[in-house]
Tab-separated table of C-alpha atoms in Angstrom:
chain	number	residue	atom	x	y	z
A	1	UNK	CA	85.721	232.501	53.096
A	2	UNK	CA	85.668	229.008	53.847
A	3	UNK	CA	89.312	228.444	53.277
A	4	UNK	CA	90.010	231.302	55.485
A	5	UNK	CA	91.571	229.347	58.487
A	6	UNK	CA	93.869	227.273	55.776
A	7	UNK	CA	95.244	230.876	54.553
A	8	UNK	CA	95.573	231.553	58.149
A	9	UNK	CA	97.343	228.527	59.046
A	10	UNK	CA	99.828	228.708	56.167
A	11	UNK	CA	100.619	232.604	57.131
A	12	UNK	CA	101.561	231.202	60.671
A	13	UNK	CA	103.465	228.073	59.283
A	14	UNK	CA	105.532	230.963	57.131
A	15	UNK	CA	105.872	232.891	60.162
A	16	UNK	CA	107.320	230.446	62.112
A	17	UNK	CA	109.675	228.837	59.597
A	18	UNK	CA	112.850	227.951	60.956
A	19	UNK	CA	111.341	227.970	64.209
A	20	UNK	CA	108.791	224.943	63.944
A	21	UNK	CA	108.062	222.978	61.017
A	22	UNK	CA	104.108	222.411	60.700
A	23	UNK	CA	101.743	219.925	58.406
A	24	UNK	CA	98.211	220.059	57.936
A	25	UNK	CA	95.304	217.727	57.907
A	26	UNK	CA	92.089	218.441	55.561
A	27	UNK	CA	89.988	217.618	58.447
A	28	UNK	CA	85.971	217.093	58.129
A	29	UNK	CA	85.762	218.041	61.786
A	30	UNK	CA	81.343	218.028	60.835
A	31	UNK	CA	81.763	215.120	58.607
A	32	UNK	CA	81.767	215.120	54.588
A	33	UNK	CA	78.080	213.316	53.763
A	34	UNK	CA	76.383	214.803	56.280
A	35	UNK	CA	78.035	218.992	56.025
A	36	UNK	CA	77.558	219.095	51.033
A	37	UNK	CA	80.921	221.257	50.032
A	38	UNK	CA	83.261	220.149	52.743
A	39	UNK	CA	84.586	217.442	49.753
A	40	UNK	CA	85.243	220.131	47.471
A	41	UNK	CA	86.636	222.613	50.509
A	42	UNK	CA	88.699	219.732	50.979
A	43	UNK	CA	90.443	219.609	47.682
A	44	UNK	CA	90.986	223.162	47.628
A	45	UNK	CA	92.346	222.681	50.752
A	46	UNK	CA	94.843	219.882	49.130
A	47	UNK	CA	95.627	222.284	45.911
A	48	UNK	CA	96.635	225.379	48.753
A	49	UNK	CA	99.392	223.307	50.170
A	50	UNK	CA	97.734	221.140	52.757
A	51	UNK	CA	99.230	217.552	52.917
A	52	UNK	CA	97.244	214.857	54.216
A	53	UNK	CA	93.441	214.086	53.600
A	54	UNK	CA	91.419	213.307	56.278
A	55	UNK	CA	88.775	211.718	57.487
A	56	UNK	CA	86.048	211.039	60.373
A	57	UNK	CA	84.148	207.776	61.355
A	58	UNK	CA	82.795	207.197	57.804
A	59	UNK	CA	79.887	204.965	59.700
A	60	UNK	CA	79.430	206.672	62.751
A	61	UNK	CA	79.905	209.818	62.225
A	62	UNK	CA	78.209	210.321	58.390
A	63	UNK	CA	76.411	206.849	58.832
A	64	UNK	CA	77.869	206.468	55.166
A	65	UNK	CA	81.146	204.143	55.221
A	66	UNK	CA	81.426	203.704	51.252
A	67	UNK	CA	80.036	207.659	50.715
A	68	UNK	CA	82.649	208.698	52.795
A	69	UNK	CA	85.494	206.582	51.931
A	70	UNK	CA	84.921	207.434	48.452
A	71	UNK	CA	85.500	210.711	49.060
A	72	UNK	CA	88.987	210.010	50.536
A	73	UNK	CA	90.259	207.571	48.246
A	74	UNK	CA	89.487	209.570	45.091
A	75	UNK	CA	91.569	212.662	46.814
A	76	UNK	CA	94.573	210.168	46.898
A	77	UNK	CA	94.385	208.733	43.437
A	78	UNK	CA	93.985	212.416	42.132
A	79	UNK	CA	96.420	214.226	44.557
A	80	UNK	CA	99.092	211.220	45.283
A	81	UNK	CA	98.597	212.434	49.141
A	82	UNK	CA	98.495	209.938	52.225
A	83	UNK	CA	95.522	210.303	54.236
A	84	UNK	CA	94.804	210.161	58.423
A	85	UNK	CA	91.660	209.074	59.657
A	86	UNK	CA	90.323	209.530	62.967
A	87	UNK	CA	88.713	206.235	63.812
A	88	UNK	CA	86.822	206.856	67.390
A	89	UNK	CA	83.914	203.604	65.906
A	90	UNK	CA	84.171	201.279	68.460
A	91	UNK	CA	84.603	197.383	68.323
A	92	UNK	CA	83.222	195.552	65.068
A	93	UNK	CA	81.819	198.850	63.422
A	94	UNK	CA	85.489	200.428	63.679
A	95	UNK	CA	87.096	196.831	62.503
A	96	UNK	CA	84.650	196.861	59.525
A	97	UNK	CA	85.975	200.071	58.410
A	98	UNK	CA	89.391	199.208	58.962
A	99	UNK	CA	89.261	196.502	56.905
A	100	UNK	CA	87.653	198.703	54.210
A	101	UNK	CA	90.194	201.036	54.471
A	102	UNK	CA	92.574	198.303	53.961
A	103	UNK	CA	91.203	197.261	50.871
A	104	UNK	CA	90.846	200.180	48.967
A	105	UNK	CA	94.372	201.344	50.521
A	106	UNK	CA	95.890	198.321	48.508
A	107	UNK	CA	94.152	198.730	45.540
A	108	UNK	CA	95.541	201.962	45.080
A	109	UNK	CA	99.234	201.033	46.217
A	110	UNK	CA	99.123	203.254	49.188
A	111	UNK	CA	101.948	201.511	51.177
A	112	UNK	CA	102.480	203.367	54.082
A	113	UNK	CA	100.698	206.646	53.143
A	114	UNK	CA	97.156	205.723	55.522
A	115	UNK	CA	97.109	206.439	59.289
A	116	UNK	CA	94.701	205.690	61.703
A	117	UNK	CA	94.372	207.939	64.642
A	118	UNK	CA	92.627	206.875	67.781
A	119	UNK	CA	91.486	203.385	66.181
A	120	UNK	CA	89.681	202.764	69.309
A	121	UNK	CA	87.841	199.047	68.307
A	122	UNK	CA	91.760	197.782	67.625
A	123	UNK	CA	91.204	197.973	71.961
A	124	UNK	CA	87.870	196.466	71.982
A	125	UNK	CA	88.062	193.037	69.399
A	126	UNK	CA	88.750	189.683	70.225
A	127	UNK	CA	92.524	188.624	70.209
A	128	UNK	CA	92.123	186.353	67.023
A	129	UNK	CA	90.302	189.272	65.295
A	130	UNK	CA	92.955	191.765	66.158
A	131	UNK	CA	95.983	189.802	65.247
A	132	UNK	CA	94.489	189.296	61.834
A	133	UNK	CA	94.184	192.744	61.170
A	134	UNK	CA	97.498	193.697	62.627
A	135	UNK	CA	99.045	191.158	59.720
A	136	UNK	CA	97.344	193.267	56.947
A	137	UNK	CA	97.653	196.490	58.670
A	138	UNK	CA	101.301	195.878	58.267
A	139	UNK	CA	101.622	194.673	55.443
A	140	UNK	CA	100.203	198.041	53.804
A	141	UNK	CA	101.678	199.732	56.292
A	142	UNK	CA	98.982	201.531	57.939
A	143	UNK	CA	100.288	203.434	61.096
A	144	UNK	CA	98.307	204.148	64.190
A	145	UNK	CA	98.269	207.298	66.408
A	146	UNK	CA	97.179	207.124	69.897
A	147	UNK	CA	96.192	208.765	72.906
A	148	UNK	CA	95.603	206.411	75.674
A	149	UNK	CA	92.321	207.943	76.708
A	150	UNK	CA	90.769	206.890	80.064
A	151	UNK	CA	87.173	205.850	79.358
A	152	UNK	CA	87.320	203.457	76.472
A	153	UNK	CA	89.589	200.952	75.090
A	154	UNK	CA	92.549	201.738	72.981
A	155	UNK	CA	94.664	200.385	70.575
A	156	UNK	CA	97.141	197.916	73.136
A	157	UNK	CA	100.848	198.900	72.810
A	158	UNK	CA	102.832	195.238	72.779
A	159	UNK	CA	100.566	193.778	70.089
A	160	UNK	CA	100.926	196.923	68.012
A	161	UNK	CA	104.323	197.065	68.123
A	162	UNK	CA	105.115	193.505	68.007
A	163	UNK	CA	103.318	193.122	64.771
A	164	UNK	CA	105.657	196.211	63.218
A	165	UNK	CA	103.110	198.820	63.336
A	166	UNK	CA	104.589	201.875	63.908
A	167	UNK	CA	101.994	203.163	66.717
A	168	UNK	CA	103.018	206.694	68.025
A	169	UNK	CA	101.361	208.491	70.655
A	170	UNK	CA	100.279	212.091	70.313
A	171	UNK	CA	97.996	214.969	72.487
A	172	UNK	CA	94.291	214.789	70.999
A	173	UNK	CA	93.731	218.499	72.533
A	174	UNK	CA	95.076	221.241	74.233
A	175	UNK	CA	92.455	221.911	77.112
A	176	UNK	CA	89.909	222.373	74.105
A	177	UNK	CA	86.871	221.676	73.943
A	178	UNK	CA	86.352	217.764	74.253
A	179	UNK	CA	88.355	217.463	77.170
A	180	UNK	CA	90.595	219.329	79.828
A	181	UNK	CA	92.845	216.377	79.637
A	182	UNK	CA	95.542	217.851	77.949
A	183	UNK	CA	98.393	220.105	77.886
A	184	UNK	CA	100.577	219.240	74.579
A	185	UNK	CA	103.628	217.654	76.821
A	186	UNK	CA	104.772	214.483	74.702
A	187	UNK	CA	106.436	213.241	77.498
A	188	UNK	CA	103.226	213.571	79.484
A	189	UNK	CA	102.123	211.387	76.748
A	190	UNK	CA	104.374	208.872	77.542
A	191	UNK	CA	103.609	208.913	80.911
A	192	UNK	CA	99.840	208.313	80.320
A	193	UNK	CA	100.809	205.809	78.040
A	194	UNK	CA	103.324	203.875	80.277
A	195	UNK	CA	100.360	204.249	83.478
A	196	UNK	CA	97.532	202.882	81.522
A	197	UNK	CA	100.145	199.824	80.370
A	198	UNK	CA	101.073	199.132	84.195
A	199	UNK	CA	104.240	199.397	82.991
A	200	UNK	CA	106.846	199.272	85.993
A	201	UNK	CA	110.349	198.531	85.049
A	202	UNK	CA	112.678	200.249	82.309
A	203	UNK	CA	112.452	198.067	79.628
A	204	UNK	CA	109.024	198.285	78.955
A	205	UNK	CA	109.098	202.301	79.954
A	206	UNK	CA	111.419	202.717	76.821
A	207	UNK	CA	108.298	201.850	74.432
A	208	UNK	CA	105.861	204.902	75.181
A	209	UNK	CA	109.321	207.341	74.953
A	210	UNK	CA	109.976	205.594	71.401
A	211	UNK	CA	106.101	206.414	70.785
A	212	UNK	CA	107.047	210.156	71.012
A	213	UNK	CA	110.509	210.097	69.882
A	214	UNK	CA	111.734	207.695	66.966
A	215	UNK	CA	107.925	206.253	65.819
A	216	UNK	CA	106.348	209.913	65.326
A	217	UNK	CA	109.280	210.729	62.890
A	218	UNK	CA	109.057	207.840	61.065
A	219	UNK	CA	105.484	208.420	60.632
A	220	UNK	CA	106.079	211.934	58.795
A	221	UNK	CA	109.399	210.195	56.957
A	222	UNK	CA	112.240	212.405	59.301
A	223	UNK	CA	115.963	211.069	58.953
A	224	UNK	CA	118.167	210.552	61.929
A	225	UNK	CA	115.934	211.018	64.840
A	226	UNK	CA	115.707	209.044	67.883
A	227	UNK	CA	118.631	208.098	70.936
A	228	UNK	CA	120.556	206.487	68.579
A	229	UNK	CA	121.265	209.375	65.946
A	230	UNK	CA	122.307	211.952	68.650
A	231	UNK	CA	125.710	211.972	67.324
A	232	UNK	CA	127.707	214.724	65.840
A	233	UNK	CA	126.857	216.193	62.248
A	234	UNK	CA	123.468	215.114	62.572
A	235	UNK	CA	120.091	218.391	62.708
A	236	UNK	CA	120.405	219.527	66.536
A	237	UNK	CA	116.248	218.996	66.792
A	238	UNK	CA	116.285	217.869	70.548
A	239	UNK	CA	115.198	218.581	73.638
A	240	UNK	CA	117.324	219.063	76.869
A	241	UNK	CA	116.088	217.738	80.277
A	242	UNK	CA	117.620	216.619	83.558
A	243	UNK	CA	116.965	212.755	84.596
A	244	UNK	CA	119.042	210.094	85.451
A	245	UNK	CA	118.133	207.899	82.177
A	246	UNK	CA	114.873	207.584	79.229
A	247	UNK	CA	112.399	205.488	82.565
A	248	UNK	CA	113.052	208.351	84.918
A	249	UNK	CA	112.486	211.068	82.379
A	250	UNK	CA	108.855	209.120	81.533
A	251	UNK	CA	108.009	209.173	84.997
A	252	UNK	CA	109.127	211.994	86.664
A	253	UNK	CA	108.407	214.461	83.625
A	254	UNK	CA	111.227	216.956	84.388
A	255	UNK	CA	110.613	220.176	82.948
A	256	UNK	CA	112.581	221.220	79.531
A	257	UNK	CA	115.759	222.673	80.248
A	258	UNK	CA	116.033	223.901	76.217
A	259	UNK	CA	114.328	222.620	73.366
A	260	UNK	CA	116.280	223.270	70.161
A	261	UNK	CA	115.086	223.366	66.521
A	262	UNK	CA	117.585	223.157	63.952
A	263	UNK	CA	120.514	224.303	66.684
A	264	UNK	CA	118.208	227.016	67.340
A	265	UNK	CA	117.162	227.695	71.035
A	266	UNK	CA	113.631	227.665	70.662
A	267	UNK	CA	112.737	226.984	74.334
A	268	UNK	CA	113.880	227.394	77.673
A	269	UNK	CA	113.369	226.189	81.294
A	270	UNK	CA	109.825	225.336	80.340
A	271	UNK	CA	109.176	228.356	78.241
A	272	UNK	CA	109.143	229.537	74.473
A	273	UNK	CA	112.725	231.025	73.340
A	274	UNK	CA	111.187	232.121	70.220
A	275	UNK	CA	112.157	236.221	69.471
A	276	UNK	CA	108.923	238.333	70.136
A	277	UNK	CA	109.421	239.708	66.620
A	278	UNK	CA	107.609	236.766	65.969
């Protein structure tokens, strides 16, 4: 069926309970205007246990910004679910949507329940136009998630994060298809981050390891994680490496010594941990 890979994704998310937890995007990887049905897959999708809508350049992509939007915005009044957008339109295309999205995001209340992902024009607008935007972006709360590609212009990091958006950085692929740049290491992440910054001294260095750490939990609403909850009584869900403090670790990359899930060993010198049962 069309739902098939949803019913296979939530077998694997059972299968993996207490191993991983997982949450799923209702993705229109072929667009919704332009591919009739995917809104209604979509739904279905949301209904089967999926939890965030998404969505894909409304004008570039479907060449149909308010078609596509509507779309979205009627799946969170109905279903009360946040929804993640990936944004690749560049410079005032991208901003126009934004600002769209930012509208219809406040008439329907939906305080921090809309992320942006990629957001690539918030890289490629003037500095006036982007610090206006940042002011409304936060004051709905609309988070960013970023990958620090290397041929356009992304979303800056100090602007971002000086204007309280809570701007994580995350792998857009796994050696897939789109690109080979990628391997799924968050702390690679970081690294990519932290290069394409020219950042060169520790203070600075600490902001792309928040953007994997602390800002990525907040995003998905997880208690007690970052540096400063690693105390006693708090979930062991942390990983173990060797480096000398947080800079080093971002640029030397050391492998994983374990990687723990709820106290549970679920890697290992760089490897899974997890039993083959599995």
């Amino acid at each position: 069926t069309k739902l098939s890979d949803v019913e296979a994704l939530m077998r694997i998310r059972e299968d993996f309970k207490g191993y991983m937890s997982m949450e799923f995007v209702a993705f229109p990887q072929s667009g919704i205007m332009k591919s009739p049905g995917v809104a209604d897959y979509m739904a279905q999708a949301l209904d089967m246990g999926v939890e965030y809508i998404g969505g894909l350049d409304p004008q570039g992509f479907d060449n149909d910004r308010k078609g596509h939007l509507d779309v979205l915005f009627a799946l969170a009044e109905k279903t009360g679910k946040p929804i993640d957008i990936h944004l690749h339109e560049p410079g005032q295309m991208g901003l126009a949507s934004i600002k769209e999205i930012i509208v219809r995001g406040k008439a329907l209340g939906m305080k921090d329940k809309i992320t942006l992902s990629h957001a690539f024009s918030l890289g490629q607008i003037s500095e006036s136009e982007l610090n206006a935007v940042l002011a409304d972006m936060a004051d709905l709360g609309v988070r960013v998630i970023g990958t620090a590609p290397g041929n356009v212009g992304f979303p800056p990091i100090e602007p971002l994060l000086n204007a309280g958006i809570l701007y994580a950085a995350a792998n857009d692929n796994i050696q897939d298809m789109w690109s080979p740049w990628g391997d799924g290491d968050q702390l690679q992440r970081a690294k990519t981050f932290a290069y394409s910054a020219n950042y060169r001294a520790d203070a600075p260095l600490m902001r792309p390891f928040e953007m994997i750490t602390r800002i990525p939990a907040q995003h998905i609403n997880l208690p007690n994680h970052g540096l400063e909850h690693l105390k006693e009584g708090n979930a062991a869900n942390l990983v173990v490496l060797e480096a000398s403090d947080v800079p080093a670790a971002v640029l030397y990359t050391p492998p994983r010594k374990l990687v723990l899930k709820d106290g549970i060993i679920i890697g290992r010198d760089g490897k899974s941990a997890i039993p083959q049962k599995i």
